[in-house]
mmCIF file of C-alpha atoms in Angstrom:
data_model
loop_
_atom_site.group_PDB
_atom_site.id
_atom_site.type_symbol
_atom_site.label_atom_id
_atom_site.label_comp_id
_atom_site.label_asym_id
_atom_site.label_seq_id
_atom_site.Cartn_x
_atom_site.Cartn_y
_atom_site.Cartn_z
ATOM 1 C CA MET A 5 95.216 -112.164 -2.980
ATOM 2 C CA LYS A 6 97.764 -114.620 -4.404
ATOM 3 C CA ASN A 7 100.574 -113.398 -6.717
ATOM 4 C CA ARG A 8 100.077 -114.360 -9.927
ATOM 5 C CA ASP A 9 102.490 -113.742 -13.024
ATOM 6 C CA ILE A 10 100.409 -113.111 -15.706
ATOM 7 C CA LYS A 11 102.279 -111.577 -18.684
ATOM 8 C CA LYS A 12 99.224 -111.153 -21.566
ATOM 9 C CA ASP A 13 95.529 -111.354 -20.972
ATOM 10 C CA LEU A 14 93.084 -113.133 -23.525
ATOM 11 C CA TRP A 15 92.699 -109.918 -26.117
ATOM 12 C CA GLU A 16 96.899 -109.815 -26.253
ATOM 13 C CA TYR A 17 96.795 -113.888 -26.928
ATOM 14 C CA LEU A 18 94.234 -113.269 -29.453
ATOM 15 C CA LYS A 19 95.890 -110.609 -31.302
ATOM 16 C CA GLN A 20 99.011 -112.974 -31.348
ATOM 17 C CA THR A 21 97.583 -116.214 -32.309
ATOM 18 C CA GLU A 22 97.654 -118.077 -35.830
ATOM 19 C CA LYS A 23 94.645 -120.329 -35.214
ATOM 20 C CA THR A 24 91.018 -119.366 -36.815
ATOM 21 C CA ILE A 25 89.008 -117.534 -34.312
ATOM 22 C CA VAL A 26 85.569 -118.036 -34.479
ATOM 23 C CA LEU A 27 82.163 -116.559 -32.388
ATOM 24 C CA TYR A 28 79.500 -118.935 -30.637
ATOM 25 C CA GLY A 29 76.066 -117.058 -30.778
ATOM 26 C CA MET A 30 75.038 -113.603 -32.067
ATOM 27 C CA GLY A 31 73.452 -110.597 -30.530
ATOM 28 C CA ASN A 32 74.229 -108.125 -28.287
ATOM 29 C CA GLY A 33 77.042 -109.936 -26.648
ATOM 30 C CA ALA A 34 78.850 -110.964 -30.109
ATOM 31 C CA ASP A 35 78.170 -107.214 -31.120
ATOM 32 C CA LYS A 36 80.207 -105.973 -28.181
ATOM 33 C CA ILE A 37 83.109 -109.023 -28.349
ATOM 34 C CA MET A 38 83.335 -108.116 -31.944
ATOM 35 C CA ALA A 39 83.934 -104.174 -31.176
ATOM 36 C CA VAL A 40 86.567 -105.163 -29.147
ATOM 37 C CA CYS A 41 88.178 -107.489 -31.520
ATOM 38 C CA GLU A 42 88.470 -104.743 -34.053
ATOM 39 C CA GLN A 43 89.543 -102.374 -31.440
ATOM 40 C CA TYR A 44 93.214 -105.024 -30.889
ATOM 41 C CA GLY A 45 93.298 -105.426 -35.023
ATOM 42 C CA ILE A 46 91.812 -109.290 -34.134
ATOM 43 C CA THR A 47 90.439 -111.277 -37.231
ATOM 44 C CA VAL A 48 87.101 -113.103 -36.651
ATOM 45 C CA GLN A 49 86.647 -115.511 -39.554
ATOM 46 C CA GLY A 50 83.207 -117.450 -38.698
ATOM 47 C CA VAL A 51 80.169 -117.924 -36.564
ATOM 48 C CA PHE A 52 78.152 -120.470 -35.466
ATOM 49 C CA ALA A 53 75.151 -121.122 -33.206
ATOM 50 C CA SER A 54 73.196 -124.122 -31.554
ATOM 51 C CA ASP A 55 71.127 -126.080 -34.255
ATOM 52 C CA GLY A 56 68.094 -124.809 -33.272
ATOM 53 C CA PHE A 57 69.033 -121.398 -34.112
ATOM 54 C CA VAL A 58 70.861 -121.868 -37.029
ATOM 55 C CA ARG A 59 68.374 -120.972 -39.585
ATOM 56 C CA GLY A 60 69.914 -119.153 -42.834
ATOM 57 C CA HIS A 61 71.079 -116.080 -40.322
ATOM 58 C CA VAL A 62 73.638 -113.975 -41.583
ATOM 59 C CA TYR A 63 76.165 -112.152 -39.102
ATOM 60 C CA LYS A 64 78.795 -109.261 -39.738
ATOM 61 C CA GLY A 65 78.619 -110.581 -43.243
ATOM 62 C CA MET A 66 79.165 -114.037 -42.305
ATOM 63 C CA ARG A 67 76.515 -117.112 -42.682
ATOM 64 C CA VAL A 68 76.051 -118.501 -38.908
ATOM 65 C CA LYS A 69 76.950 -121.822 -39.499
ATOM 66 C CA THR A 70 76.447 -125.254 -36.865
ATOM 67 C CA TYR A 71 79.430 -126.265 -34.680
ATOM 68 C CA GLN A 72 79.874 -129.117 -36.906
ATOM 69 C CA GLU A 73 80.045 -127.043 -40.115
ATOM 70 C CA ILE A 74 82.814 -125.267 -38.104
ATOM 71 C CA CYS A 75 84.534 -128.006 -36.896
ATOM 72 C CA GLU A 76 84.764 -129.839 -40.640
ATOM 73 C CA GLU A 77 85.672 -126.511 -42.260
ATOM 74 C CA TYR A 78 88.215 -125.151 -40.060
ATOM 75 C CA GLY A 79 89.707 -128.660 -37.773
ATOM 76 C CA LYS A 80 88.939 -128.838 -33.754
ATOM 77 C CA ASP A 81 92.634 -128.429 -33.545
ATOM 78 C CA ASN A 82 92.515 -124.747 -35.025
ATOM 79 C CA LEU A 83 89.879 -123.481 -33.464
ATOM 80 C CA ILE A 84 89.306 -120.850 -30.800
ATOM 81 C CA VAL A 85 86.034 -120.487 -30.140
ATOM 82 C CA LEU A 86 84.623 -117.113 -28.391
ATOM 83 C CA LEU A 87 81.607 -117.511 -26.519
ATOM 84 C CA SER A 88 78.898 -114.432 -26.582
ATOM 85 C CA PHE A 89 76.374 -115.149 -24.350
ATOM 86 C CA GLY A 90 75.425 -116.006 -21.210
ATOM 87 C CA THR A 91 73.671 -118.808 -19.344
ATOM 88 C CA SER A 92 73.106 -120.568 -16.180
ATOM 89 C CA ARG A 93 70.737 -123.347 -18.048
ATOM 90 C CA GLU A 94 72.622 -126.622 -16.807
ATOM 91 C CA ASP A 95 71.820 -128.001 -20.580
ATOM 92 C CA VAL A 96 73.516 -125.211 -22.134
ATOM 93 C CA LEU A 97 76.434 -125.418 -19.377
ATOM 94 C CA GLU A 98 77.202 -128.965 -20.809
ATOM 95 C CA ASN A 99 77.062 -128.080 -24.133
ATOM 96 C CA ILE A 100 79.524 -125.676 -23.841
ATOM 97 C CA LEU A 101 82.092 -127.559 -21.573
ATOM 98 C CA ARG A 102 81.512 -130.552 -24.596
ATOM 99 C CA ILE A 103 82.750 -127.956 -26.953
ATOM 100 C CA ALA A 104 85.171 -126.526 -24.632
ATOM 101 C CA SER A 105 86.751 -130.148 -24.482
ATOM 102 C CA GLU A 106 87.028 -130.507 -28.221
ATOM 103 C CA CYS A 107 88.529 -127.388 -29.201
ATOM 104 C CA GLU A 108 90.238 -124.163 -27.604
ATOM 105 C CA LEU A 109 87.086 -122.284 -26.037
ATOM 106 C CA TYR A 110 87.662 -118.802 -23.813
ATOM 107 C CA ALA A 111 84.666 -116.187 -22.810
ATOM 108 C CA PRO A 112 85.577 -112.741 -23.448
ATOM 109 C CA ASP A 113 84.442 -110.255 -20.425
ATOM 110 C CA VAL A 114 82.786 -107.284 -21.899
ATOM 111 C CA PRO A 115 81.391 -105.259 -19.835
ATOM 112 C CA VAL A 116 77.186 -105.056 -19.617
ATOM 113 C CA PHE A 117 77.086 -101.259 -19.430
ATOM 114 C CA GLY A 118 79.640 -98.983 -19.665
ATOM 115 C CA ASN A 119 83.082 -99.012 -21.741
ATOM 116 C CA THR A 120 86.072 -99.881 -19.412
ATOM 117 C CA LEU A 121 87.518 -103.282 -20.442
ATOM 118 C CA SER A 122 88.270 -105.763 -17.908
ATOM 119 C CA SER A 123 92.076 -105.856 -19.303
ATOM 120 C CA LEU A 124 95.151 -107.057 -17.696
ATOM 121 C CA PRO A 125 96.293 -103.448 -17.648
ATOM 122 C CA PHE A 126 92.771 -102.511 -16.098
ATOM 123 C CA PHE A 127 93.330 -104.850 -13.164
ATOM 124 C CA ARG A 128 97.597 -103.593 -12.423
ATOM 125 C CA ALA A 129 96.100 -99.952 -12.508
ATOM 126 C CA HIS A 130 93.687 -100.858 -9.659
ATOM 127 C CA ALA A 131 95.965 -103.208 -7.864
ATOM 128 C CA GLU A 132 95.622 -101.279 -4.848
ATOM 129 C CA GLU A 133 91.782 -100.986 -4.254
ATOM 130 C CA LEU A 134 91.448 -104.718 -5.344
ATOM 131 C CA GLN A 135 93.599 -105.705 -2.808
ATOM 132 C CA GLU A 136 91.972 -103.474 -0.092
ATOM 133 C CA VAL A 137 88.783 -105.044 -0.933
ATOM 134 C CA TYR A 138 90.429 -108.239 -0.498
ATOM 135 C CA GLU A 139 91.160 -107.588 2.603
ATOM 136 C CA LEU A 140 87.729 -106.051 3.507
ATOM 137 C CA LEU A 141 86.255 -109.894 2.678
ATOM 138 C CA ALA A 142 85.067 -111.645 5.598
ATOM 139 C CA ASP A 143 85.306 -114.848 4.903
ATOM 140 C CA GLU A 144 87.944 -117.332 2.898
ATOM 141 C CA GLN A 145 85.301 -118.468 0.016
ATOM 142 C CA SER A 146 84.703 -114.477 -0.526
ATOM 143 C CA LYS A 147 88.154 -114.583 -1.443
ATOM 144 C CA ARG A 148 88.392 -117.242 -3.358
ATOM 145 C CA VAL A 149 85.653 -115.780 -5.746
ATOM 146 C CA PHE A 150 86.956 -112.452 -5.871
ATOM 147 C CA GLU A 151 90.311 -114.428 -7.340
ATOM 148 C CA ASP A 152 88.045 -116.518 -9.881
ATOM 149 C CA VAL A 153 86.106 -113.588 -10.908
ATOM 150 C CA ILE A 154 89.910 -111.667 -11.811
ATOM 151 C CA MET A 155 91.270 -114.345 -13.509
ATOM 152 C CA PHE A 156 88.304 -115.177 -15.586
ATOM 153 C CA ARG A 157 88.179 -111.575 -16.864
ATOM 154 C CA ILE A 158 91.857 -111.108 -17.454
ATOM 155 C CA THR A 159 91.903 -114.850 -19.349
ATOM 156 C CA GLY A 160 88.657 -115.563 -20.251
ATOM 157 C CA ASN A 161 89.473 -118.911 -19.202
ATOM 158 C CA ILE A 162 85.777 -120.683 -18.179
ATOM 159 C CA SER A 163 87.764 -122.888 -15.804
ATOM 160 C CA HIS A 164 87.901 -120.085 -13.194
ATOM 161 C CA LEU A 165 83.947 -120.232 -12.831
ATOM 162 C CA LEU A 166 83.292 -123.987 -12.370
ATOM 163 C CA GLY A 167 84.362 -123.699 -8.464
ATOM 164 C CA HIS A 168 83.446 -121.718 -5.471
ATOM 165 C CA THR A 169 79.894 -121.216 -6.543
ATOM 166 C CA SER A 170 76.383 -120.943 -4.501
ATOM 167 C CA THR A 171 72.778 -121.996 -4.730
ATOM 168 C CA HIS A 172 70.261 -118.668 -4.068
ATOM 169 C CA GLU A 173 68.818 -121.075 -1.115
ATOM 170 C CA GLU A 174 72.360 -120.684 0.389
ATOM 171 C CA VAL A 175 72.938 -117.258 0.174
ATOM 172 C CA CYS A 176 68.790 -116.741 1.744
ATOM 173 C CA ARG A 177 68.855 -119.350 4.223
ATOM 174 C CA ASP A 178 72.616 -119.381 5.440
ATOM 175 C CA LEU A 179 74.124 -116.191 4.992
ATOM 176 C CA LEU A 180 71.458 -113.561 4.800
ATOM 177 C CA ASN A 181 69.374 -115.461 7.399
ATOM 178 C CA ALA A 182 66.232 -114.627 5.361
ATOM 179 C CA LYS A 183 63.899 -115.680 8.392
ATOM 180 C CA GLU A 184 64.596 -112.349 10.366
ATOM 181 C CA ILE A 185 63.702 -110.410 6.997
ATOM 182 C CA ARG A 186 59.953 -108.652 7.941
ATOM 183 C CA CYS A 187 59.757 -105.776 5.841
ATOM 184 C CA LEU A 188 62.551 -105.486 2.278
ATOM 185 C CA CYS A 189 63.369 -102.883 -0.463
ATOM 186 C CA ASP A 190 63.754 -104.974 -3.652
ATOM 187 C CA LEU A 191 65.358 -101.863 -5.979
ATOM 188 C CA GLY A 192 65.002 -103.242 -9.804
ATOM 189 C CA ALA A 193 62.150 -105.441 -9.026
ATOM 190 C CA TYR A 194 61.145 -106.811 -12.665
ATOM 191 C CA ASN A 195 57.947 -107.821 -12.509
ATOM 192 C CA GLY A 196 58.389 -109.112 -8.750
ATOM 193 C CA ASP A 197 60.143 -112.731 -9.621
ATOM 194 C CA THR A 198 62.802 -111.532 -6.885
ATOM 195 C CA VAL A 199 60.071 -110.465 -4.389
ATOM 196 C CA ARG A 200 58.637 -113.975 -4.911
ATOM 197 C CA GLU A 201 61.990 -115.620 -3.994
ATOM 198 C CA MET A 202 62.619 -114.148 -1.339
ATOM 199 C CA ALA A 203 59.274 -114.855 0.156
ATOM 200 C CA GLU A 204 60.285 -118.775 0.028
ATOM 201 C CA TYR A 205 62.669 -117.842 3.064
ATOM 202 C CA ALA A 206 61.537 -114.761 4.672
ATOM 203 C CA GLU A 207 58.235 -114.383 6.977
ATOM 204 C CA LEU A 208 57.804 -110.624 5.012
ATOM 205 C CA ARG A 209 54.850 -108.739 6.176
ATOM 206 C CA THR A 210 55.652 -106.259 3.462
ATOM 207 C CA ALA A 211 57.722 -105.506 0.096
ATOM 208 C CA ILE A 212 58.811 -102.443 -1.080
ATOM 209 C CA ALA A 213 59.240 -102.626 -4.800
ATOM 210 C CA VAL A 214 61.121 -100.074 -7.300
ATOM 211 C CA GLU A 215 61.125 -100.368 -11.091
ATOM 212 C CA PRO A 216 61.629 -97.749 -13.712
ATOM 213 C CA ASP A 217 60.331 -99.569 -16.711
ATOM 214 C CA ARG A 218 56.630 -99.114 -17.596
ATOM 215 C CA ARG A 219 55.631 -102.083 -19.275
ATOM 216 C CA ASN A 220 57.930 -104.249 -16.385
ATOM 217 C CA TYR A 221 56.046 -101.936 -13.506
ATOM 218 C CA LYS A 222 52.457 -103.329 -15.248
ATOM 219 C CA LYS A 223 53.471 -106.800 -14.405
ATOM 220 C CA LEU A 224 54.904 -105.687 -10.893
ATOM 221 C CA SER A 225 51.495 -104.194 -9.752
ATOM 222 C CA ALA A 226 49.748 -107.105 -11.288
ATOM 223 C CA TYR A 227 51.456 -109.173 -9.205
ATOM 224 C CA ALA A 228 50.940 -106.990 -5.887
ATOM 225 C CA GLU A 229 47.029 -106.709 -6.326
ATOM 226 C CA THR A 230 47.414 -110.873 -6.471
ATOM 227 C CA GLU A 231 49.722 -111.462 -3.493
ATOM 228 C CA ALA A 232 47.623 -112.374 -0.531
ATOM 229 C CA ARG A 233 50.516 -113.711 2.070
ATOM 230 C CA PHE A 234 52.172 -110.118 2.563
ATOM 231 C CA SER A 235 51.603 -106.306 1.481
ATOM 232 C CA VAL A 236 53.743 -105.440 -2.010
ATOM 233 C CA LEU A 237 54.098 -101.835 -2.634
ATOM 234 C CA PRO A 238 55.060 -101.281 -6.000
ATOM 235 C CA ILE A 239 56.768 -98.003 -6.497
ATOM 236 C CA GLU A 240 57.601 -96.749 -11.009
ATOM 237 C CA ALA A 241 60.545 -95.080 -10.334
ATOM 238 C CA ALA A 242 64.420 -95.560 -10.673
ATOM 239 C CA ALA A 243 66.810 -95.616 -7.824
ATOM 240 C CA TRP A 244 69.285 -92.615 -7.653
ATOM 241 C CA SER A 245 71.498 -90.673 -5.416
ATOM 242 C CA GLU A 246 69.183 -87.423 -5.743
ATOM 243 C CA GLN A 247 65.579 -86.804 -7.040
ATOM 244 C CA ALA A 248 65.696 -86.165 -10.554
ATOM 245 C CA THR A 249 64.549 -86.617 -14.371
ATOM 246 C CA LEU A 250 66.445 -89.098 -15.975
ATOM 247 C CA SER A 251 66.778 -90.933 -19.520
ATOM 248 C CA PHE A 252 66.064 -94.648 -19.301
ATOM 249 C CA ASP A 253 66.061 -97.150 -22.090
ATOM 250 C CA ALA A 254 62.399 -98.443 -21.959
ATOM 251 C CA SER A 255 62.993 -101.970 -23.661
ATOM 252 C CA GLY A 256 60.631 -103.820 -21.426
ATOM 253 C CA ASN A 257 63.093 -106.614 -20.413
ATOM 254 C CA ARG A 258 64.965 -107.336 -17.741
ATOM 255 C CA ASN A 259 67.924 -105.180 -18.096
ATOM 256 C CA ALA A 260 65.943 -102.295 -18.617
ATOM 257 C CA ASN A 261 68.429 -99.170 -17.707
ATOM 258 C CA VAL A 262 69.071 -95.484 -16.809
ATOM 259 C CA GLY A 263 71.257 -94.735 -20.408
ATOM 260 C CA ASN A 264 70.604 -92.923 -23.724
ATOM 261 C CA THR A 265 69.601 -95.279 -26.530
ATOM 262 C CA HIS A 266 66.854 -95.378 -29.681
ATOM 263 C CA THR A 267 64.779 -96.582 -27.264
ATOM 264 C CA SER A 268 65.152 -93.835 -24.448
ATOM 265 C CA MET A 269 61.961 -92.100 -22.278
ATOM 266 C CA THR A 270 62.245 -89.933 -19.373
ATOM 267 C CA VAL A 271 61.857 -91.531 -15.828
ATOM 268 C CA LYS A 272 61.411 -90.393 -12.161
ATOM 269 C CA ALA A 273 64.225 -90.969 -9.869
ATOM 270 C CA VAL A 274 64.648 -91.014 -6.273
ATOM 271 C CA THR A 275 66.714 -92.075 -3.404
ATOM 272 C CA PRO A 276 65.982 -94.990 -1.750
ATOM 273 C CA ASP A 277 66.079 -92.908 1.732
ATOM 274 C CA GLU A 278 62.627 -91.086 0.708
ATOM 275 C CA ILE A 279 61.267 -94.568 -1.275
ATOM 276 C CA ILE A 280 61.451 -96.022 2.718
ATOM 277 C CA GLY A 281 61.035 -93.015 4.547
ATOM 278 C CA GLU A 282 60.550 -94.087 7.854
ATOM 279 C CA ARG A 283 59.440 -97.584 7.572
ATOM 280 C CA ALA A 284 62.082 -100.004 9.433
ATOM 281 C CA VAL A 285 63.562 -102.194 6.812
ATOM 282 C CA ASP A 286 65.614 -105.318 7.105
ATOM 283 C CA TYR A 287 66.983 -105.814 3.439
ATOM 284 C CA ILE A 288 67.641 -103.817 0.550
ATOM 285 C CA LYS A 289 68.708 -105.676 -2.977
ATOM 286 C CA TYR A 290 70.451 -103.445 -5.792
ATOM 287 C CA ASP A 291 70.222 -105.000 -8.638
ATOM 288 C CA VAL A 292 69.647 -101.545 -10.875
ATOM 289 C CA GLU A 293 71.685 -102.251 -14.184
ATOM 290 C CA GLY A 294 74.876 -100.587 -13.225
ATOM 291 C CA ALA A 295 73.310 -97.399 -11.294
ATOM 292 C CA GLU A 296 74.036 -99.287 -8.048
ATOM 293 C CA ALA A 297 76.647 -96.687 -6.995
ATOM 294 C CA GLU A 298 74.085 -93.846 -7.689
ATOM 295 C CA ALA A 299 71.627 -96.225 -5.334
ATOM 296 C CA LEU A 300 73.477 -96.798 -2.489
ATOM 297 C CA LYS A 301 74.557 -93.007 -2.274
ATOM 298 C CA GLY A 302 71.000 -92.487 -2.299
ATOM 299 C CA SER A 303 71.001 -95.110 0.520
ATOM 300 C CA LYS A 304 72.731 -93.170 2.847
ATOM 301 C CA ARG A 305 70.201 -92.242 5.635
ATOM 302 C CA VAL A 306 68.611 -95.423 5.750
ATOM 303 C CA ILE A 307 72.443 -97.341 5.993
ATOM 304 C CA ASP A 308 73.237 -94.974 8.750
ATOM 305 C CA ALA A 309 69.868 -95.458 10.939
ATOM 306 C CA GLN A 310 69.092 -98.602 10.382
ATOM 307 C CA HIS A 311 72.047 -100.846 9.079
ATOM 308 C CA PRO A 312 69.693 -103.273 7.163
ATOM 309 C CA LYS A 313 71.126 -106.304 5.548
ATOM 310 C CA LEU A 314 72.340 -105.251 1.602
ATOM 311 C CA LEU A 315 72.643 -107.191 -1.184
ATOM 312 C CA VAL A 316 74.610 -105.714 -3.999
ATOM 313 C CA SER A 317 74.954 -106.633 -7.750
ATOM 314 C CA LEU A 318 78.345 -106.661 -8.643
ATOM 315 C CA TYR A 319 78.864 -107.362 -12.237
ATOM 316 C CA HIS A 320 77.203 -104.732 -14.317
ATOM 317 C CA ARG A 321 80.433 -102.571 -14.823
ATOM 318 C CA SER A 322 84.095 -103.569 -14.704
ATOM 319 C CA GLU A 323 85.109 -101.060 -11.724
ATOM 320 C CA ASP A 324 82.028 -102.559 -9.864
ATOM 321 C CA LEU A 325 84.107 -105.211 -8.803
ATOM 322 C CA TYR A 326 86.063 -102.958 -6.606
ATOM 323 C CA ALA A 327 84.107 -99.309 -6.277
ATOM 324 C CA LEU A 328 81.125 -101.160 -5.004
ATOM 325 C CA PRO A 329 82.678 -102.567 -2.005
ATOM 326 C CA LEU A 330 84.505 -99.743 -1.288
ATOM 327 C CA LEU A 331 81.940 -97.588 -1.127
ATOM 328 C CA VAL A 332 79.763 -99.940 1.139
ATOM 329 C CA HIS A 333 82.920 -99.591 3.676
ATOM 330 C CA ALA A 334 82.826 -95.837 3.289
ATOM 331 C CA LEU A 335 79.081 -95.752 4.127
ATOM 332 C CA ASP A 336 79.348 -97.805 6.889
ATOM 333 C CA PRO A 337 82.085 -99.528 7.920
ATOM 334 C CA SER A 338 80.826 -101.835 10.289
ATOM 335 C CA TYR A 339 79.441 -103.999 7.844
ATOM 336 C CA ARG A 340 81.085 -107.356 7.039
ATOM 337 C CA LEU A 341 81.335 -108.086 3.163
ATOM 338 C CA TYR A 342 80.953 -111.539 1.490
ATOM 339 C CA LEU A 343 80.865 -112.376 -2.207
ATOM 340 C CA ARG A 344 79.052 -115.052 -3.794
ATOM 341 C CA ARG A 345 78.512 -116.635 -7.222
ATOM 342 C CA TYR A 346 75.749 -118.067 -8.370
ATOM 343 C CA ARG A 347 76.625 -120.948 -11.165
ATOM 344 C CA GLY A 348 76.676 -119.569 -14.751
ATOM 345 C CA ILE A 349 78.887 -118.348 -17.728
ATOM 346 C CA PRO A 350 80.352 -115.815 -17.974
ATOM 347 C CA ALA A 351 80.695 -114.253 -14.459
ATOM 348 C CA TRP A 352 77.483 -112.593 -14.135
ATOM 349 C CA ASP A 353 75.311 -112.796 -10.714
ATOM 350 C CA ILE A 354 78.191 -111.967 -8.181
ATOM 351 C CA HIS A 355 76.853 -110.727 -5.419
ATOM 352 C CA LEU A 356 78.145 -108.562 -2.468
ATOM 353 C CA ILE A 357 76.239 -109.303 0.521
ATOM 354 C CA CYS A 358 76.481 -106.576 3.232
ATOM 355 C CA LEU A 359 75.848 -107.706 7.192
#
């Protein structure tokens, strides 16, 4: 990787600034950012939301204001805005970029799962693993994406996310060569949306669709009954490294995950090896909300025997960026590793494609 002499990360910068720090957005992302700010002794003095969401809300004791109100109160030149939500919608991205052109704006990287923060000390501690992954990447675009993500996570500067992106069509058509895919296994199938997306490019005969959340599984099963072009086999289970019974966050949304929360229930966990059995599978997608490493370990037999194309989500945990590529390489060194990212803020939708 290029040698970038970075002296401080975003958190250290915020700790030392004399500007007024405000949040843009509320919710889970804001909660995580506030927790890190408290850890570093960083004071957040206000919060604003898009005009349509300002309805007398109060967040952490602060009245939620409009952007205009915040600017009038503190002055644009004196503001640091911390973006606390994610989006890939073009209209929302345009609004974020407009605000970034008017005042200092950052998108702090807080992990979707786990407590490991992507700080400068974290990247220094794992420099050897990161360099090893960089050297394994199969093309220049992958390396640029890798560098962009690291720079973004250290600095929070959204300019690092504006280039080197791909569309879903480019990944499916040009990299995965999806027209060759007849049988896929979708781990984290949600309501069947990703099966439907792949069906636009692949000549599917069978889709094994695995979803642990009960409410999502019902929607997936309903879709399976209506799909006439190919067979969809819905399975209600979590993908894991062994057979087990796990605690599961049954939130009923796309981010439902294995973990202990107030909405937890138990769920059956099985290995992809067991799920796939003796079927010939061309492609496996791993988007299992932070359990990708366990699901990969549970796929060893299929990977050894069939070498299917793999797409692994690489953004749920901070360590995923180096740990998952190294795990795939250990499972099967013959795979060529590519990194692609879809347009959006923050650095979500990062995918490791293994061919």
